[in-house]
Amino acid sequence: MKILRFSTAGSAKYGVLEERDRIREISGSIYEHFRFSGNTYNLGEVNLLAPCEPSKIVCVGLNYRAHIDEFKRDISGVPEEPVLFLKPSTAVVGPEAGIVYPKRISRLDYEGELAVVIGKKARDINPDQACGIILGYTCANDVTARDLQKKDGQWTRAKSFDTFLPLGPWIETELDPGNLRIQLLLNNVVKQDSNTHNMIFPVPVLVSFITGIMTLLPGDIILTGTPEGVGPMNVGDTVKVVVEGLGGLQNHVL
Ligand code: MG
C-alpha cells in the first residue's frame, strides 16, 4: 500500500494511491485502522507533501563502508555502534519542493537515503520485533552543508537548515528494506548507486539501538545513512533520489 499526503484547495489530506493514479482519501489517522472518506482525487491534480509529519528525525551517519572510505581522512574506520544525530522537523519538505541554498555556506551536498517511517509508539524494541513498529519506507535526501559540518566538529548546524530534508513521494508499507537498489541522480546523471544490503547496521538493528535510547512516536523518521558518491549541488540543479520499490523523490536547488 502506498500512503501519501497531499494538498488540494488549501488543505492537507492523507490518501492511498491506487491503480491509474487514483488517490482514495483517508478518514482518520494513518497510524490506526483507518477508513476511507469516499473522496477520490487524481494524482495529477494534487500537490504532494512530505508523506508524514515527524516529531523528530533520527539520522545514522557512516552506515555504508564505501561512504566511510571516501571520507577516511576525516574519521577513524568503521563505527562499533551506529553514529546518530538529529535533524529538526522544520527541515522537512515534500516532493518537488525547493532546497534553499543558504547564504554564507560554500558547499551544499546531497545524500540519498532510505527513510524508515515509524508506525507505533516504541521503546526498547528487539531487532526481531522491529518490523512490527514500522509503518513503511520512503526516500530521503539528507542535505548537508559540508563546509559547516567540517568547521563545527558536530553536525547540528550543517544538517538543520529549513528545506534540508526532502521526503517522499509516499510511504510504501509492503517492502523488505534489506535488499533495495538506491540511487541518486543529479541533473539526470547517476552520482550514487548502491544497495541497502551494504548497510553496516541494517534497519532492525537501527530500530533496536535507537529505541534503547529514546521513545519513537508515530510518524518519526529514521534516516539510514547514505552510500558512496556524495557530492555538491548548485543553484538550478535538479536532484532525485530513487529507491527500488519506492519511486523517485525529485527536488530543485533554489
Ligand atoms: Mg546522511
PDB file of C-alpha atoms and ligand atoms in Angstrom:
ATOM      1  CA  MET A   1       0.000   0.000   0.000  1.00  0.00           C
ATOM      2  CA  LYS A   2       1.214   3.496  -0.898  1.00  0.00           C
ATOM      3  CA  ILE A   3       0.193   6.135   1.677  1.00  0.00           C
ATOM      4  CA  LEU A   4       0.666   9.711   0.624  1.00  0.00           C
ATOM      5  CA  ARG A   5      -0.038  13.167   1.947  1.00  0.00           C
ATOM      6  CA  PHE A   6      -1.224  15.907  -0.367  1.00  0.00           C
ATOM      7  CA  SER A   7      -2.821  19.309  -0.505  1.00  0.00           C
ATOM      8  CA  THR A   8      -5.805  20.336  -2.547  1.00  0.00           C
ATOM      9  CA  ALA A   9      -7.834  23.527  -2.247  1.00  0.00           C
ATOM     10  CA  GLY A  10      -5.516  24.661   0.532  1.00  0.00           C
ATOM     11  CA  SER A  11      -5.952  21.762   2.944  1.00  0.00           C
ATOM     12  CA  ALA A  12      -3.678  18.794   3.672  1.00  0.00           C
ATOM     13  CA  LYS A  13      -5.054  15.261   3.468  1.00  0.00           C
ATOM     14  CA  TYR A  14      -3.794  11.688   3.591  1.00  0.00           C
ATOM     15  CA  GLY A  15      -4.673   9.128   0.965  1.00  0.00           C
ATOM     16  CA  VAL A  16      -3.834   5.781  -0.568  1.00  0.00           C
ATOM     17  CA  LEU A  17      -2.528   5.674  -4.129  1.00  0.00           C
ATOM     18  CA  GLU A  18      -4.328   3.086  -6.216  1.00  0.00           C
ATOM     19  CA  GLU A  19      -4.252   1.991  -9.844  1.00  0.00           C
ATOM     20  CA  ARG A  20      -4.461   4.565 -12.633  1.00  0.00           C
ATOM     21  CA  ASP A  21      -3.079   7.270 -10.323  1.00  0.00           C
ATOM     22  CA  ARG A  22      -6.280   7.430  -8.281  1.00  0.00           C
ATOM     23  CA  ILE A  23      -5.990   8.651  -4.661  1.00  0.00           C
ATOM     24  CA  ARG A  24      -8.583   7.487  -2.110  1.00  0.00           C
ATOM     25  CA  GLU A  25      -8.743   9.982   0.738  1.00  0.00           C
ATOM     26  CA  ILE A  26      -8.194   8.527   4.230  1.00  0.00           C
ATOM     27  CA  SER A  27     -10.564   9.370   7.069  1.00  0.00           C
ATOM     28  CA  GLY A  28      -8.805   9.316  10.446  1.00  0.00           C
ATOM     29  CA  SER A  29      -5.203   8.591  11.389  1.00  0.00           C
ATOM     30  CA  ILE A  30      -2.868   6.650   9.097  1.00  0.00           C
ATOM     31  CA  TYR A  31      -1.351   5.126  12.264  1.00  0.00           C
ATOM     32  CA  GLU A  32      -4.586   3.377  13.245  1.00  0.00           C
ATOM     33  CA  HIS A  33      -7.010   1.174  11.398  1.00  0.00           C
ATOM     34  CA  PHE A  34      -8.342   3.807   9.035  1.00  0.00           C
ATOM     35  CA  ARG A  35     -11.334   4.115   6.744  1.00  0.00           C
ATOM     36  CA  PHE A  36     -11.810   5.986   3.505  1.00  0.00           C
ATOM     37  CA  SER A  37     -13.796   9.224   3.309  1.00  0.00           C
ATOM     38  CA  GLY A  38     -15.275   8.355  -0.076  1.00  0.00           C
ATOM     39  CA  ASN A  39     -13.495  11.273  -1.787  1.00  0.00           C
ATOM     40  CA  THR A  40     -11.084  10.479  -4.601  1.00  0.00           C
ATOM     41  CA  TYR A  41      -8.550  12.595  -6.443  1.00  0.00           C
ATOM     42  CA  ASN A  42      -6.231  12.158  -9.382  1.00  0.00           C
ATOM     43  CA  LEU A  43      -2.511  12.197  -8.620  1.00  0.00           C
ATOM     44  CA  GLY A  44      -2.012  14.838 -11.306  1.00  0.00           C
ATOM     45  CA  GLU A  45      -4.411  17.315  -9.720  1.00  0.00           C
ATOM     46  CA  VAL A  46      -2.904  17.456  -6.214  1.00  0.00           C
ATOM     47  CA  ASN A  47       0.293  18.825  -4.689  1.00  0.00           C
ATOM     48  CA  LEU A  48       2.254  16.072  -2.956  1.00  0.00           C
ATOM     49  CA  LEU A  49       3.553  16.883   0.534  1.00  0.00           C
ATOM     50  CA  ALA A  50       6.092  15.047   2.680  1.00  0.00           C
ATOM     51  CA  PRO A  51       4.229  11.813   3.486  1.00  0.00           C
ATOM     52  CA  CYS A  52       4.296  12.209   7.294  1.00  0.00           C
ATOM     53  CA  GLU A  53       4.825  14.858   9.988  1.00  0.00           C
ATOM     54  CA  PRO A  54       7.613  13.593  12.254  1.00  0.00           C
ATOM     55  CA  SER A  55       8.189  14.822  15.806  1.00  0.00           C
ATOM     56  CA  LYS A  56      11.862  14.052  15.227  1.00  0.00           C
ATOM     57  CA  ILE A  57      14.212  12.676  12.611  1.00  0.00           C
ATOM     58  CA  VAL A  58      16.909  10.323  13.892  1.00  0.00           C
ATOM     59  CA  CYS A  59      19.756  10.026  11.419  1.00  0.00           C
ATOM     60  CA  VAL A  60      22.515   7.465  11.082  1.00  0.00           C
ATOM     61  CA  GLY A  61      25.908   8.567   9.823  1.00  0.00           C
ATOM     62  CA  LEU A  62      28.570   6.361   8.293  1.00  0.00           C
ATOM     63  CA  ASN A  63      26.377   3.302   7.666  1.00  0.00           C
ATOM     64  CA  TYR A  64      27.892   2.231   4.313  1.00  0.00           C
ATOM     65  CA  ARG A  65      31.554   1.127   4.211  1.00  0.00           C
ATOM     66  CA  ALA A  66      32.257   2.641   0.800  1.00  0.00           C
ATOM     67  CA  HIS A  67      30.980   6.027   2.045  1.00  0.00           C
ATOM     68  CA  ILE A  68      33.292   5.788   5.060  1.00  0.00           C
ATOM     69  CA  ASP A  69      36.159   5.096   2.652  1.00  0.00           C
ATOM     70  CA  GLU A  70      35.503   8.307   0.718  1.00  0.00           C
ATOM     71  CA  PHE A  71      35.770  10.290   3.980  1.00  0.00           C
ATOM     72  CA  LYS A  72      38.589   8.225   5.503  1.00  0.00           C
ATOM     73  CA  ARG A  73      40.810  11.243   6.058  1.00  0.00           C
ATOM     74  CA  ASP A  74      38.229  12.665   8.445  1.00  0.00           C
ATOM     75  CA  ILE A  75      37.172   9.681  10.553  1.00  0.00           C
ATOM     76  CA  SER A  76      38.679   6.595  12.084  1.00  0.00           C
ATOM     77  CA  GLY A  77      37.281   3.500  10.442  1.00  0.00           C
ATOM     78  CA  VAL A  78      34.028   1.608  10.783  1.00  0.00           C
ATOM     79  CA  PRO A  79      31.957   2.528  13.875  1.00  0.00           C
ATOM     80  CA  GLU A  80      31.333  -0.153  16.509  1.00  0.00           C
ATOM     81  CA  GLU A  81      27.833   1.225  17.148  1.00  0.00           C
ATOM     82  CA  PRO A  82      25.537   3.340  14.955  1.00  0.00           C
ATOM     83  CA  VAL A  83      26.558   7.016  14.833  1.00  0.00           C
ATOM     84  CA  LEU A  84      23.416   9.071  15.494  1.00  0.00           C
ATOM     85  CA  PHE A  85      22.448  12.688  15.002  1.00  0.00           C
ATOM     86  CA  LEU A  86      19.138  14.560  14.740  1.00  0.00           C
ATOM     87  CA  LYS A  87      17.538  16.790  12.147  1.00  0.00           C
ATOM     88  CA  PRO A  88      14.688  19.122  13.156  1.00  0.00           C
ATOM     89  CA  SER A  89      11.160  18.534  11.866  1.00  0.00           C
ATOM     90  CA  THR A  90      11.262  22.041  10.352  1.00  0.00           C
ATOM     91  CA  ALA A  91      13.811  20.820   7.775  1.00  0.00           C
ATOM     92  CA  VAL A  92      11.225  18.557   6.110  1.00  0.00           C
ATOM     93  CA  VAL A  93       9.884  19.414   2.661  1.00  0.00           C
ATOM     94  CA  GLY A  94       7.962  17.361   0.128  1.00  0.00           C
ATOM     95  CA  PRO A  95       8.494  16.139  -3.430  1.00  0.00           C
ATOM     96  CA  GLU A  96       9.216  18.871  -5.997  1.00  0.00           C
ATOM     97  CA  ALA A  97       9.818  21.429  -3.222  1.00  0.00           C
ATOM     98  CA  GLY A  98      12.825  23.707  -3.409  1.00  0.00           C
ATOM     99  CA  ILE A  99      16.014  23.088  -1.440  1.00  0.00           C
ATOM    100  CA  VAL A 100      17.214  26.558  -0.458  1.00  0.00           C
ATOM    101  CA  TYR A 101      20.987  27.068  -0.799  1.00  0.00           C
ATOM    102  CA  PRO A 102      21.806  29.070   2.341  1.00  0.00           C
ATOM    103  CA  LYS A 103      23.775  32.272   2.052  1.00  0.00           C
ATOM    104  CA  ARG A 104      27.248  32.162   3.591  1.00  0.00           C
ATOM    105  CA  ILE A 105      27.872  28.462   3.039  1.00  0.00           C
ATOM    106  CA  SER A 106      30.319  27.223   0.429  1.00  0.00           C
ATOM    107  CA  ARG A 107      29.327  23.594  -0.137  1.00  0.00           C
ATOM    108  CA  LEU A 108      25.835  22.041  -0.243  1.00  0.00           C
ATOM    109  CA  ASP A 109      25.836  18.222  -0.587  1.00  0.00           C
ATOM    110  CA  TYR A 110      23.148  15.679  -1.437  1.00  0.00           C
ATOM    111  CA  GLU A 111      22.895  12.363   0.450  1.00  0.00           C
ATOM    112  CA  GLY A 112      20.378   9.873  -0.960  1.00  0.00           C
ATOM    113  CA  GLU A 113      18.944   7.636   1.795  1.00  0.00           C
ATOM    114  CA  LEU A 114      16.267   5.091   2.632  1.00  0.00           C
ATOM    115  CA  ALA A 115      13.927   6.541   5.293  1.00  0.00           C
ATOM    116  CA  VAL A 116      12.041   4.398   7.816  1.00  0.00           C
ATOM    117  CA  VAL A 117       8.611   5.714   8.912  1.00  0.00           C
ATOM    118  CA  ILE A 118       7.623   4.651  12.424  1.00  0.00           C
ATOM    119  CA  GLY A 119       4.029   3.477  12.855  1.00  0.00           C
ATOM    120  CA  LYS A 120       3.681   2.947  16.626  1.00  0.00           C
ATOM    121  CA  LYS A 121       4.990   4.438  19.854  1.00  0.00           C
ATOM    122  CA  ALA A 122       8.054   2.307  20.526  1.00  0.00           C
ATOM    123  CA  ARG A 123      10.643   1.866  23.266  1.00  0.00           C
ATOM    124  CA  ASP A 124      13.204  -0.955  23.812  1.00  0.00           C
ATOM    125  CA  ILE A 125      12.347  -2.915  20.689  1.00  0.00           C
ATOM    126  CA  ASN A 126      14.280  -6.095  19.899  1.00  0.00           C
ATOM    127  CA  PRO A 127      15.579  -6.412  16.321  1.00  0.00           C
ATOM    128  CA  ASP A 128      13.206  -9.303  15.647  1.00  0.00           C
ATOM    129  CA  GLN A 129      10.232  -7.111  16.678  1.00  0.00           C
ATOM    130  CA  ALA A 130      11.291  -4.087  14.635  1.00  0.00           C
ATOM    131  CA  CYS A 131       9.068  -4.688  11.623  1.00  0.00           C
ATOM    132  CA  GLY A 132       6.036  -4.560  13.934  1.00  0.00           C
ATOM    133  CA  ILE A 133       6.559  -0.875  14.757  1.00  0.00           C
ATOM    134  CA  ILE A 134       7.451   0.263  11.227  1.00  0.00           C
ATOM    135  CA  LEU A 135       4.676   1.734   9.087  1.00  0.00           C
ATOM    136  CA  GLY A 136       6.758   1.736   5.912  1.00  0.00           C
ATOM    137  CA  TYR A 137       9.549   3.329   3.924  1.00  0.00           C
ATOM    138  CA  THR A 138      10.154   6.391   1.775  1.00  0.00           C
ATOM    139  CA  CYS A 139      13.013   8.204   0.025  1.00  0.00           C
ATOM    140  CA  ALA A 140      15.031  10.960   1.683  1.00  0.00           C
ATOM    141  CA  ASN A 141      17.749  13.444   0.825  1.00  0.00           C
ATOM    142  CA  ASP A 142      19.884  14.266   3.884  1.00  0.00           C
ATOM    143  CA  VAL A 143      21.006  17.656   2.576  1.00  0.00           C
ATOM    144  CA  THR A 144      24.210  18.792   4.274  1.00  0.00           C
ATOM    145  CA  ALA A 145      26.263  21.987   4.440  1.00  0.00           C
ATOM    146  CA  ARG A 146      29.557  20.075   4.178  1.00  0.00           C
ATOM    147  CA  ASP A 147      31.749  23.072   4.955  1.00  0.00           C
ATOM    148  CA  LEU A 148      29.904  23.724   8.225  1.00  0.00           C
ATOM    149  CA  GLN A 149      29.977  20.019   9.143  1.00  0.00           C
ATOM    150  CA  LYS A 150      33.777  20.083   8.956  1.00  0.00           C
ATOM    151  CA  LYS A 151      34.130  23.513  10.570  1.00  0.00           C
ATOM    152  CA  ASP A 152      31.839  22.890  13.558  1.00  0.00           C
ATOM    153  CA  GLY A 153      33.090  19.457  14.623  1.00  0.00           C
ATOM    154  CA  GLN A 154      29.475  18.394  15.229  1.00  0.00           C
ATOM    155  CA  TRP A 155      26.671  18.293  12.764  1.00  0.00           C
ATOM    156  CA  THR A 156      23.683  20.238  14.070  1.00  0.00           C
ATOM    157  CA  ARG A 157      24.108  23.449  12.087  1.00  0.00           C
ATOM    158  CA  ALA A 158      25.206  21.647   8.920  1.00  0.00           C
ATOM    159  CA  LYS A 159      22.167  19.360   8.860  1.00  0.00           C
ATOM    160  CA  SER A 160      19.383  21.596  10.157  1.00  0.00           C
ATOM    161  CA  PHE A 161      18.584  24.424   7.725  1.00  0.00           C
ATOM    162  CA  ASP A 162      14.974  24.699   6.581  1.00  0.00           C
ATOM    163  CA  THR A 163      14.409  22.566   3.430  1.00  0.00           C
ATOM    164  CA  PHE A 164      17.370  20.262   4.241  1.00  0.00           C
ATOM    165  CA  LEU A 165      15.172  17.131   4.367  1.00  0.00           C
ATOM    166  CA  PRO A 166      13.133  16.318   1.266  1.00  0.00           C
ATOM    167  CA  LEU A 167      10.931  13.252   1.956  1.00  0.00           C
ATOM    168  CA  GLY A 168       8.651  11.277  -0.343  1.00  0.00           C
ATOM    169  CA  PRO A 169       6.975  10.614  -2.648  1.00  0.00           C
ATOM    170  CA  TRP A 170       4.874   8.279  -0.462  1.00  0.00           C
ATOM    171  CA  ILE A 171       5.141   5.621   2.259  1.00  0.00           C
ATOM    172  CA  GLU A 172       5.325   2.086   0.883  1.00  0.00           C
ATOM    173  CA  THR A 173       4.053  -0.265   3.596  1.00  0.00           C
ATOM    174  CA  GLU A 174       4.968  -3.575   1.964  1.00  0.00           C
ATOM    175  CA  LEU A 175       8.696  -3.623   1.391  1.00  0.00           C
ATOM    176  CA  ASP A 176      11.704  -5.612   2.616  1.00  0.00           C
ATOM    177  CA  PRO A 177      14.340  -2.943   3.382  1.00  0.00           C
ATOM    178  CA  GLY A 178      17.267  -5.365   3.260  1.00  0.00           C
ATOM    179  CA  ASN A 179      17.935  -5.562  -0.476  1.00  0.00           C
ATOM    180  CA  LEU A 180      16.913  -2.435  -2.374  1.00  0.00           C
ATOM    181  CA  ARG A 181      18.867  -0.596  -5.055  1.00  0.00           C
ATOM    182  CA  ILE A 182      19.384   3.045  -4.028  1.00  0.00           C
ATOM    183  CA  GLN A 183      20.437   5.727  -6.491  1.00  0.00           C
ATOM    184  CA  LEU A 184      20.846   9.470  -6.603  1.00  0.00           C
ATOM    185  CA  LEU A 185      20.756  11.420  -9.854  1.00  0.00           C
ATOM    186  CA  LEU A 186      21.984  14.993 -10.175  1.00  0.00           C
ATOM    187  CA  ASN A 187      20.667  16.645 -13.353  1.00  0.00           C
ATOM    188  CA  ASN A 188      19.853  13.123 -14.623  1.00  0.00           C
ATOM    189  CA  VAL A 189      23.455  11.886 -14.087  1.00  0.00           C
ATOM    190  CA  VAL A 190      23.812   8.942 -11.676  1.00  0.00           C
ATOM    191  CA  LYS A 191      26.025  10.001  -8.750  1.00  0.00           C
ATOM    192  CA  GLN A 192      25.175   7.356  -6.135  1.00  0.00           C
ATOM    193  CA  ASP A 193      24.304   3.740  -6.955  1.00  0.00           C
ATOM    194  CA  SER A 194      24.339   1.144  -4.188  1.00  0.00           C
ATOM    195  CA  ASN A 195      22.081  -1.326  -2.407  1.00  0.00           C
ATOM    196  CA  THR A 196      20.676  -1.313   1.112  1.00  0.00           C
ATOM    197  CA  HIS A 197      22.285  -4.718   1.712  1.00  0.00           C
ATOM    198  CA  ASN A 198      25.551  -2.770   2.016  1.00  0.00           C
ATOM    199  CA  MET A 199      24.404  -1.126   5.270  1.00  0.00           C
ATOM    200  CA  ILE A 200      26.734  -1.835   8.204  1.00  0.00           C
ATOM    201  CA  PHE A 201      23.771  -1.726  10.644  1.00  0.00           C
ATOM    202  CA  PRO A 202      20.566  -2.944   8.961  1.00  0.00           C
ATOM    203  CA  VAL A 203      17.141  -1.463   9.697  1.00  0.00           C
ATOM    204  CA  PRO A 204      16.103  -3.873  12.527  1.00  0.00           C
ATOM    205  CA  VAL A 205      19.397  -3.208  14.351  1.00  0.00           C
ATOM    206  CA  LEU A 206      18.936   0.555  13.975  1.00  0.00           C
ATOM    207  CA  VAL A 207      15.371   0.407  15.344  1.00  0.00           C
ATOM    208  CA  SER A 208      16.554  -1.624  18.331  1.00  0.00           C
ATOM    209  CA  PHE A 209      19.537   0.635  19.021  1.00  0.00           C
ATOM    210  CA  ILE A 210      17.566   3.886  18.739  1.00  0.00           C
ATOM    211  CA  THR A 211      14.560   2.721  20.796  1.00  0.00           C
ATOM    212  CA  GLY A 212      17.006   1.701  23.523  1.00  0.00           C
ATOM    213  CA  ILE A 213      17.816   5.415  23.823  1.00  0.00           C
ATOM    214  CA  MET A 214      14.614   7.302  23.050  1.00  0.00           C
ATOM    215  CA  THR A 215      10.929   6.650  22.503  1.00  0.00           C
ATOM    216  CA  LEU A 216       9.923   6.778  18.866  1.00  0.00           C
ATOM    217  CA  LEU A 217       6.479   8.140  18.020  1.00  0.00           C
ATOM    218  CA  PRO A 218       4.180   7.508  15.058  1.00  0.00           C
ATOM    219  CA  GLY A 219       5.467   9.466  12.087  1.00  0.00           C
ATOM    220  CA  ASP A 220       9.035   9.705  13.357  1.00  0.00           C
ATOM    221  CA  ILE A 221      11.702   9.082  10.734  1.00  0.00           C
ATOM    222  CA  ILE A 222      14.953   7.141  10.794  1.00  0.00           C
ATOM    223  CA  LEU A 223      17.404   8.092   8.054  1.00  0.00           C
ATOM    224  CA  THR A 224      19.531   5.012   7.455  1.00  0.00           C
ATOM    225  CA  GLY A 225      22.681   6.628   6.069  1.00  0.00           C
ATOM    226  CA  THR A 226      23.988   7.369   2.595  1.00  0.00           C
ATOM    227  CA  PRO A 227      26.161   5.238   0.317  1.00  0.00           C
ATOM    228  CA  GLU A 228      29.283   6.432  -1.512  1.00  0.00           C
ATOM    229  CA  GLY A 229      29.191   9.108  -4.174  1.00  0.00           C
ATOM    230  CA  VAL A 230      28.127  12.157  -2.177  1.00  0.00           C
ATOM    231  CA  GLY A 231      28.921  15.477  -3.782  1.00  0.00           C
ATOM    232  CA  PRO A 232      27.946  19.105  -4.202  1.00  0.00           C
ATOM    233  CA  MET A 233      24.808  20.717  -5.620  1.00  0.00           C
ATOM    234  CA  ASN A 234      24.436  24.187  -7.063  1.00  0.00           C
ATOM    235  CA  VAL A 235      21.557  26.610  -7.549  1.00  0.00           C
ATOM    236  CA  GLY A 236      19.482  25.444 -10.523  1.00  0.00           C
ATOM    237  CA  ASP A 237      20.304  21.755 -10.103  1.00  0.00           C
ATOM    238  CA  THR A 238      17.672  19.019 -10.067  1.00  0.00           C
ATOM    239  CA  VAL A 239      18.345  16.189  -7.596  1.00  0.00           C
ATOM    240  CA  LYS A 240      16.466  12.884  -7.494  1.00  0.00           C
ATOM    241  CA  VAL A 241      16.653  10.013  -5.008  1.00  0.00           C
ATOM    242  CA  VAL A 242      15.386   6.697  -6.393  1.00  0.00           C
ATOM    243  CA  VAL A 243      14.929   3.658  -4.139  1.00  0.00           C
ATOM    244  CA  GLU A 244      13.759   0.364  -5.634  1.00  0.00           C
ATOM    245  CA  GLY A 245      10.071  -0.113  -4.924  1.00  0.00           C
ATOM    246  CA  LEU A 246       9.599   3.457  -3.683  1.00  0.00           C
ATOM    247  CA  GLY A 247       9.652   5.551  -6.821  1.00  0.00           C
ATOM    248  CA  GLY A 248      11.600   8.788  -7.015  1.00  0.00           C
ATOM    249  CA  LEU A 249      11.920  11.925  -4.892  1.00  0.00           C
ATOM    250  CA  GLN A 250      12.843  14.944  -7.012  1.00  0.00           C
ATOM    251  CA  ASN A 251      13.705  18.444  -5.805  1.00  0.00           C
ATOM    252  CA  HIS A 252      15.298  21.587  -7.177  1.00  0.00           C
ATOM    253  CA  VAL A 253      18.029  23.734  -5.637  1.00  0.00           C
ATOM    254  CA  LEU A 254      16.962  27.362  -5.270  1.00  0.00           C
TER     255      LEU A 254
HETATM  256 MG    MG B   1      23.191  11.197   5.869  1.00  0.00          MG
END
